[in-house]
C-alpha positions in Angstrom: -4.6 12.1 16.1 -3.6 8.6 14.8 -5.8 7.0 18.0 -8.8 9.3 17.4 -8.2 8.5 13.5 -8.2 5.1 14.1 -11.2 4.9 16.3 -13.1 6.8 13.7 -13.2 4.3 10.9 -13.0 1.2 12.8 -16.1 2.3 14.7 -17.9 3.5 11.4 -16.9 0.1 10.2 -18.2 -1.4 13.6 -21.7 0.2 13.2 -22.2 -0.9 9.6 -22.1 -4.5 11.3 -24.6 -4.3 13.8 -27.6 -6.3 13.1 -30.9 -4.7 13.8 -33.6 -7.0 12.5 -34.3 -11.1 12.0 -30.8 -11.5 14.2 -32.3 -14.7 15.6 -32.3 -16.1 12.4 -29.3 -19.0 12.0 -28.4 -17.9 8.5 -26.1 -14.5 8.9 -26.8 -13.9 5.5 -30.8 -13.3 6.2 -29.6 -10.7 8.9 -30.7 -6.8 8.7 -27.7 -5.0 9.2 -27.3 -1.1 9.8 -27.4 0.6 6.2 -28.2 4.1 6.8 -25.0 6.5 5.0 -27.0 9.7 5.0 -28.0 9.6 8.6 -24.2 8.7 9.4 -23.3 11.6 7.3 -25.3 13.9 9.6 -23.6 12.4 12.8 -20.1 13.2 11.0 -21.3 16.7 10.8 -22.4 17.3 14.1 -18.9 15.8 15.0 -17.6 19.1 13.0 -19.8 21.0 15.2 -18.6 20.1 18.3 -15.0 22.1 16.7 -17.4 25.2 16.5 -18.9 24.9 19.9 -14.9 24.6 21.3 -14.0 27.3 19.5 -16.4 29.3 21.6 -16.4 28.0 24.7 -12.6 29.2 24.5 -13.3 32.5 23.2 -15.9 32.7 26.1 -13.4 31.7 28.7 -10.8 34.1 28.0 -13.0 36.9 27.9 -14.1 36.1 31.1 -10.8 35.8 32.3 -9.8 39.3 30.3 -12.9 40.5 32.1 -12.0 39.1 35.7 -8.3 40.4 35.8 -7.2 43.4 38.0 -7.1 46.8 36.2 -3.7 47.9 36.5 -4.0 51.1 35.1 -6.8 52.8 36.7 -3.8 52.4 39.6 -1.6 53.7 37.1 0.4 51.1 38.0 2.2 49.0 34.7 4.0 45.7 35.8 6.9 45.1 33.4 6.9 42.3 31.4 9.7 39.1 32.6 10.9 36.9 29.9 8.6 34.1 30.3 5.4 36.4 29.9 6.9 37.8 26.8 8.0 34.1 25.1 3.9 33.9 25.6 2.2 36.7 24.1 5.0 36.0 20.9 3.6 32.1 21.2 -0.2 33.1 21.0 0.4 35.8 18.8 2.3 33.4 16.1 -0.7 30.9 16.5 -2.9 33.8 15.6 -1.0 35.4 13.1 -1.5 35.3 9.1 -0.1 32.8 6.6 0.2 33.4 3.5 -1.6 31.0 1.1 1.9 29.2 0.8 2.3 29.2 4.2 5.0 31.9 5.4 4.2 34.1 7.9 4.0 38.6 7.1 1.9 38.1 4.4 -0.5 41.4 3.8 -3.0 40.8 6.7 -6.0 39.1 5.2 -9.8 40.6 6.0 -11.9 37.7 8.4 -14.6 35.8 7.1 -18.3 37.6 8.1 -21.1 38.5 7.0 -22.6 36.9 3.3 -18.6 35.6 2.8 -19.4 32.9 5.2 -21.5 30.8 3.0 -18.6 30.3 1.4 -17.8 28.1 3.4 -21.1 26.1 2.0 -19.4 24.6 -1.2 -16.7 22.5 0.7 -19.6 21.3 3.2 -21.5 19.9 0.3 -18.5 18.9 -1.3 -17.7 17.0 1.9 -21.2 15.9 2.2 -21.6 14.2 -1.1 -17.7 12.4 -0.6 -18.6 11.2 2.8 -21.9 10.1 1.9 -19.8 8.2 -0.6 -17.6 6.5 1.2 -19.9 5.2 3.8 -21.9 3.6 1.0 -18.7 2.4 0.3 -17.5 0.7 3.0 -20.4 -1.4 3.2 -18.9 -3.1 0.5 -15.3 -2.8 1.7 -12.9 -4.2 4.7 -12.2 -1.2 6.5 -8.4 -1.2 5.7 -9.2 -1.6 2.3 -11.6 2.0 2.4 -8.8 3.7 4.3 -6.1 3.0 1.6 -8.6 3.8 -1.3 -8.7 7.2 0.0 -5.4 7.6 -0.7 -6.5 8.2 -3.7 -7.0 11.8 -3.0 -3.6 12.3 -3.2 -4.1 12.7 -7.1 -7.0 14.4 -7.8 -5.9 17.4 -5.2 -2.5 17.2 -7.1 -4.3 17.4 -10.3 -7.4 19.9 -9.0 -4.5 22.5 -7.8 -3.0 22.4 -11.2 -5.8 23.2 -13.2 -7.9 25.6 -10.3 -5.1 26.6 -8.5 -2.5 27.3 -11.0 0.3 25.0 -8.7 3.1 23.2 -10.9 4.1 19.9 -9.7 7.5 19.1 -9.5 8.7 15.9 -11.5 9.3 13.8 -8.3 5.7 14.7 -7.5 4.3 13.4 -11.0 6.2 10.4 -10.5 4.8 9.6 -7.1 1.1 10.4 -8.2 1.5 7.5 -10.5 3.4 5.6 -7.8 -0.3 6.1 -5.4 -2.4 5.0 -8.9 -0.5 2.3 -9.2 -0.8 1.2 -5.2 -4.1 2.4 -5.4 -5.2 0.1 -8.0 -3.6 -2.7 -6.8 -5.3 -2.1 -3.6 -8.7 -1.7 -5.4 -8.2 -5.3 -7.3 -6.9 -6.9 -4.0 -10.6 -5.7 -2.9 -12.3 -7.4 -6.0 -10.6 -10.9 -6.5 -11.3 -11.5 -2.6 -14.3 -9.9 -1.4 -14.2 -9.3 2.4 -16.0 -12.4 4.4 -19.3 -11.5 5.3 -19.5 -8.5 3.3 -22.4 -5.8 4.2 -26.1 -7.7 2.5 -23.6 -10.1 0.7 -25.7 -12.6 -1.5 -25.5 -15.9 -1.4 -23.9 -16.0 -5.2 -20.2 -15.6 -5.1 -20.5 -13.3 -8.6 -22.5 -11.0 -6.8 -20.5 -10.9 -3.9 -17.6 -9.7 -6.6 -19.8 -7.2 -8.3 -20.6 -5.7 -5.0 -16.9 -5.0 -4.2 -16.2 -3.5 -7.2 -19.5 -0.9 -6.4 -17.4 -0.1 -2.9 -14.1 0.2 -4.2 -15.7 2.5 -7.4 -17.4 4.0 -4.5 -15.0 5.1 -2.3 -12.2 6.5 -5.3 -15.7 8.9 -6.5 -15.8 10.0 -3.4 -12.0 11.2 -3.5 -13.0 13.6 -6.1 -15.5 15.6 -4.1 -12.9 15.2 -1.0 -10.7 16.8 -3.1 -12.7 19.2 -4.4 -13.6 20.4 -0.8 -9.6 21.0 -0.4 -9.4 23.2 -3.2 -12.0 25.1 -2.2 -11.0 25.6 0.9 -7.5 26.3 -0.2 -9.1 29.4 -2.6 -11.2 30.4 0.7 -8.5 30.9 3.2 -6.1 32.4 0.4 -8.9 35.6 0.5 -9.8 34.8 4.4 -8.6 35.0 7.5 -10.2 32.1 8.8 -9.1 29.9 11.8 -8.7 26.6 10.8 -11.5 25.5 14.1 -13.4 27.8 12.6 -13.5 26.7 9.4 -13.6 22.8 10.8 -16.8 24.0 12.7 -18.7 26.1 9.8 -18.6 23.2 7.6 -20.2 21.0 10.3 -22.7 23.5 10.9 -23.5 24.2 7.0 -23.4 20.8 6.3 -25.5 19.9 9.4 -28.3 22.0 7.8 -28.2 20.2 4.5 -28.4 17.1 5.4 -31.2 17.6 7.7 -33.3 19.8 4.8 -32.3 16.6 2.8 -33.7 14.3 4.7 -37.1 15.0 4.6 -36.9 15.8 0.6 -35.2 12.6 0.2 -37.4 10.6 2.1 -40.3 12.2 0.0 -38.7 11.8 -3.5 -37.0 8.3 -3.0 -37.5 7.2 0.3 -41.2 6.8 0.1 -40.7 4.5 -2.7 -38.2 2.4 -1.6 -39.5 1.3 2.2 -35.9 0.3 4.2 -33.5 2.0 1.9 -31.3 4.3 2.0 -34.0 7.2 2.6 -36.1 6.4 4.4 -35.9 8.6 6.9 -38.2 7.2 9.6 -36.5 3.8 9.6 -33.6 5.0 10.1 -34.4 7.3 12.6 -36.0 4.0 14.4 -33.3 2.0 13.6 -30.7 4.2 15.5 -32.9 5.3 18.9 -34.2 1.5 19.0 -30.8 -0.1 19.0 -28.3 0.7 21.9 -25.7 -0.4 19.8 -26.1 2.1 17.4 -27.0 5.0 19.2 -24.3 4.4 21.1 -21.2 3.6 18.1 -22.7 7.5 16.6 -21.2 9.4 20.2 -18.3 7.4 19.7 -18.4 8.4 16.5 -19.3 11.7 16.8 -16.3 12.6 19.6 -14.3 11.0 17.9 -14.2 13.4 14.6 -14.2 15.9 16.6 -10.9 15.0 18.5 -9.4 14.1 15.6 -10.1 17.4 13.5 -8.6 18.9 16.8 -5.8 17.3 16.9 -5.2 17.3 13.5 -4.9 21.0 13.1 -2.7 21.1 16.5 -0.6 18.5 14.6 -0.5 21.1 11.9 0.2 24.1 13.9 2.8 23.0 16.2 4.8 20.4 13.2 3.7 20.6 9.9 1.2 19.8 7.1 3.9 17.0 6.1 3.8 15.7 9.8 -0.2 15.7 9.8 0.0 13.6 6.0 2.4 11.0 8.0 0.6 10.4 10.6 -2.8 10.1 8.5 -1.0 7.3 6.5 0.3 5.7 9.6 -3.3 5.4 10.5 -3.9 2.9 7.5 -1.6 0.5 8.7 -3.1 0.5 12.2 -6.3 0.0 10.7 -5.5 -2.6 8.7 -3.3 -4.6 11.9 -6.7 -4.0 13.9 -9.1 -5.2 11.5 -6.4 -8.4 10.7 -6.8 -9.2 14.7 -10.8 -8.4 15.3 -11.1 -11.1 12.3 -12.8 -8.7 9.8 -10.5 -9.4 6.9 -8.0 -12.1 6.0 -4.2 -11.3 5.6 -3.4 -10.7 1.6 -0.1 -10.2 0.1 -1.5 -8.9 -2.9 -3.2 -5.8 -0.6 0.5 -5.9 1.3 1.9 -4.9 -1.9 -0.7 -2.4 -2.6 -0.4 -0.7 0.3 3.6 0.0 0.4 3.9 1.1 -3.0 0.8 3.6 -1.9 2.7 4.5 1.3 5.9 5.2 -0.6 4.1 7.6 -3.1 2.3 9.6 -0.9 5.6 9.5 1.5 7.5 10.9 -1.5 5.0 13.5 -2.5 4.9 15.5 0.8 8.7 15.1 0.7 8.6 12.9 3.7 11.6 11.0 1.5 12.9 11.5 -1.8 13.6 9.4 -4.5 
């Protein structure tokens, strides 16, 4: 999870540099780079899909191995269980068995998502959609360690979202470490503005600009955190009325928000795209721009596999530890983000960010109850 987490940004980060038109030109700053969020959107989402397609292919599997084992009874023949067979039916029945929506297991057995209930899961795919979109706006403007530790952010709007939608009460420790992670956060955020990353994404040749565009990225990237954490609510109301496997649910939001994106697209391209040549939307430079260059193509399957590894290991993370051991390792991933982009050269060492970062690490650390106060 923390490699495959890694990869995933520092890749996304990698594609946003590759230069795909006038790269023969001596001045960097009059070279094309790749600026296409909606169409990296999409690749995140067939990423998802990929959890969907496993899910699957495992179902498919066992029943072909179900379907291939020796009928006993037609024998009437009934081996008796040894020890080690019954220690695994109880572990793949306790991986398959209800939680409750806090958690704890012999909760009234939930009914499974079908039918019309699984558009439900629709709402956190746009929601995810729109934040992702977001952020990868974002980090065109942003160092890539920078982006990870402004989604920290999220943090406080899920704390805040579950009060009011979810009717949670927060502990004092946990109000006191949301402001700790506003605090970090915005320290982070300035750190961002008062020294814009070197070679920023289109950077102009006026310093001011330069300035104003960090400031976009970082405002950017903490929107974003809203809709991220309005897809965790959702979800969180979904599976408290579901049963819903969490591959499952990983899977239908890639394939719902697959869909979107791609009926998007062409209404985009129509309404803004046509309008704005090279932009954002338009959807057949993109499309040229990523089959034309290798490098491109290429980063998106790197991409790609790596959201879906991480998404699996994630929820085996969550499974076999906890949701507390899956939020540590997430924020250890910022530090080895930030450490890899300090020795690639992509951002300069700042104490100011150093700062930024522990007092975020410590909040978030505090709120999962990875420490206490």
């Amino acid at each position: 999870m923390l490699v495959t987490g890694t990869l995933n940004t520092l890749l996304t980060k990698l594609q946003d540099q590759q230069c795909i038109a006038n790269c023969d030109n001596p001045d960097p700053a009059q070279h094309q780079l790749f600026e296409q969020p909606v169409w990296q959107t999409l690749n995140m989402f067939y990423g998802e899909m990929l959890c969907l397609a496993c899910l699957y292919a495992i179902g498919l599997f066992r029943r072909r191995s179900a379907g291939n084992a020796p009928d006993a009874a037609a024998d009437g023949y009934q081996p008796i269980p040894d020890s080690a067979s019954v220690a695994s039916a109880d572990a793949s029945a306790d991986a398959d068995a209800d939680v409750s929506a806090d958690g704890t297991a012999g909760a009234p057995p939930l009914k499974p998502i079908a039918g019309w209930a699984t558009l439900y899961m629709w709402l956190p795919a746009v929601c995810d959609l729109l934040g992702t979109t977001l952020m990868n706006v974002g980090l065109f403007f942003t160092s890539a360690s920078v982006y990870q530790m402004l989604r920290g952010a999220v943090v406080v709007f899920s704390g805040l979202f579950s009060v009011v939608f979810l009717g949670h009460r927060l502990e004092r420790f946990q109000v006191i470490s949301l402001g700790m992670v506003v605090l970090g956060v915005t320290i982070v955020g300035l750190s961002n503005v008062i020294s814009p990353p070197a070679g920023a994404h289109s950077a102009a040749a006026a310093a001011d600009h330069s300035v104003l565009k960090a400031a976009v990225g970082v405002a950017l990237v903490l929107g974003a955190q809203l809709f991220t954490a309005s897809q965790f609510v959702i979800e969180e109301k979904i599976i408290r009325r579901y049963r819903l496997t969490p591959l499952r649910a990983v899977g239908l939001e890639g394939s719902f928000g697959a869909a979107t994106v791609m009926v998007a697209i062409p209404v985009l391209h129509v309404a803004i795209g046509r309008s704005h040549p090279g932009g954002y939307f338009d959807a057949p430079v993109g499309f040229r721009q990523i089959v034309d260059n290798p490098s491109v193509w290429q980063t998106s399957i790197y991409i790609m596999l790596s959201i879906a590894m991480f998404n699996y290991f994630g929820l085996s993370v969550t499974r076999h530890l906890s949701a507390t051991s899956r939020a540590t390792i997430d924020t250890c991933r910022t530090l080895f983000i930030w450490m890899s982009s300090l020795a690639l050269g992509w951002e300069a060492f700042s104490w100011v960010q150093v700062v930024g970062f522990v007092i975020l690490v410590y909040g978030t650390f505090v709120y999962n109850r990875v420490i206490s106060l």
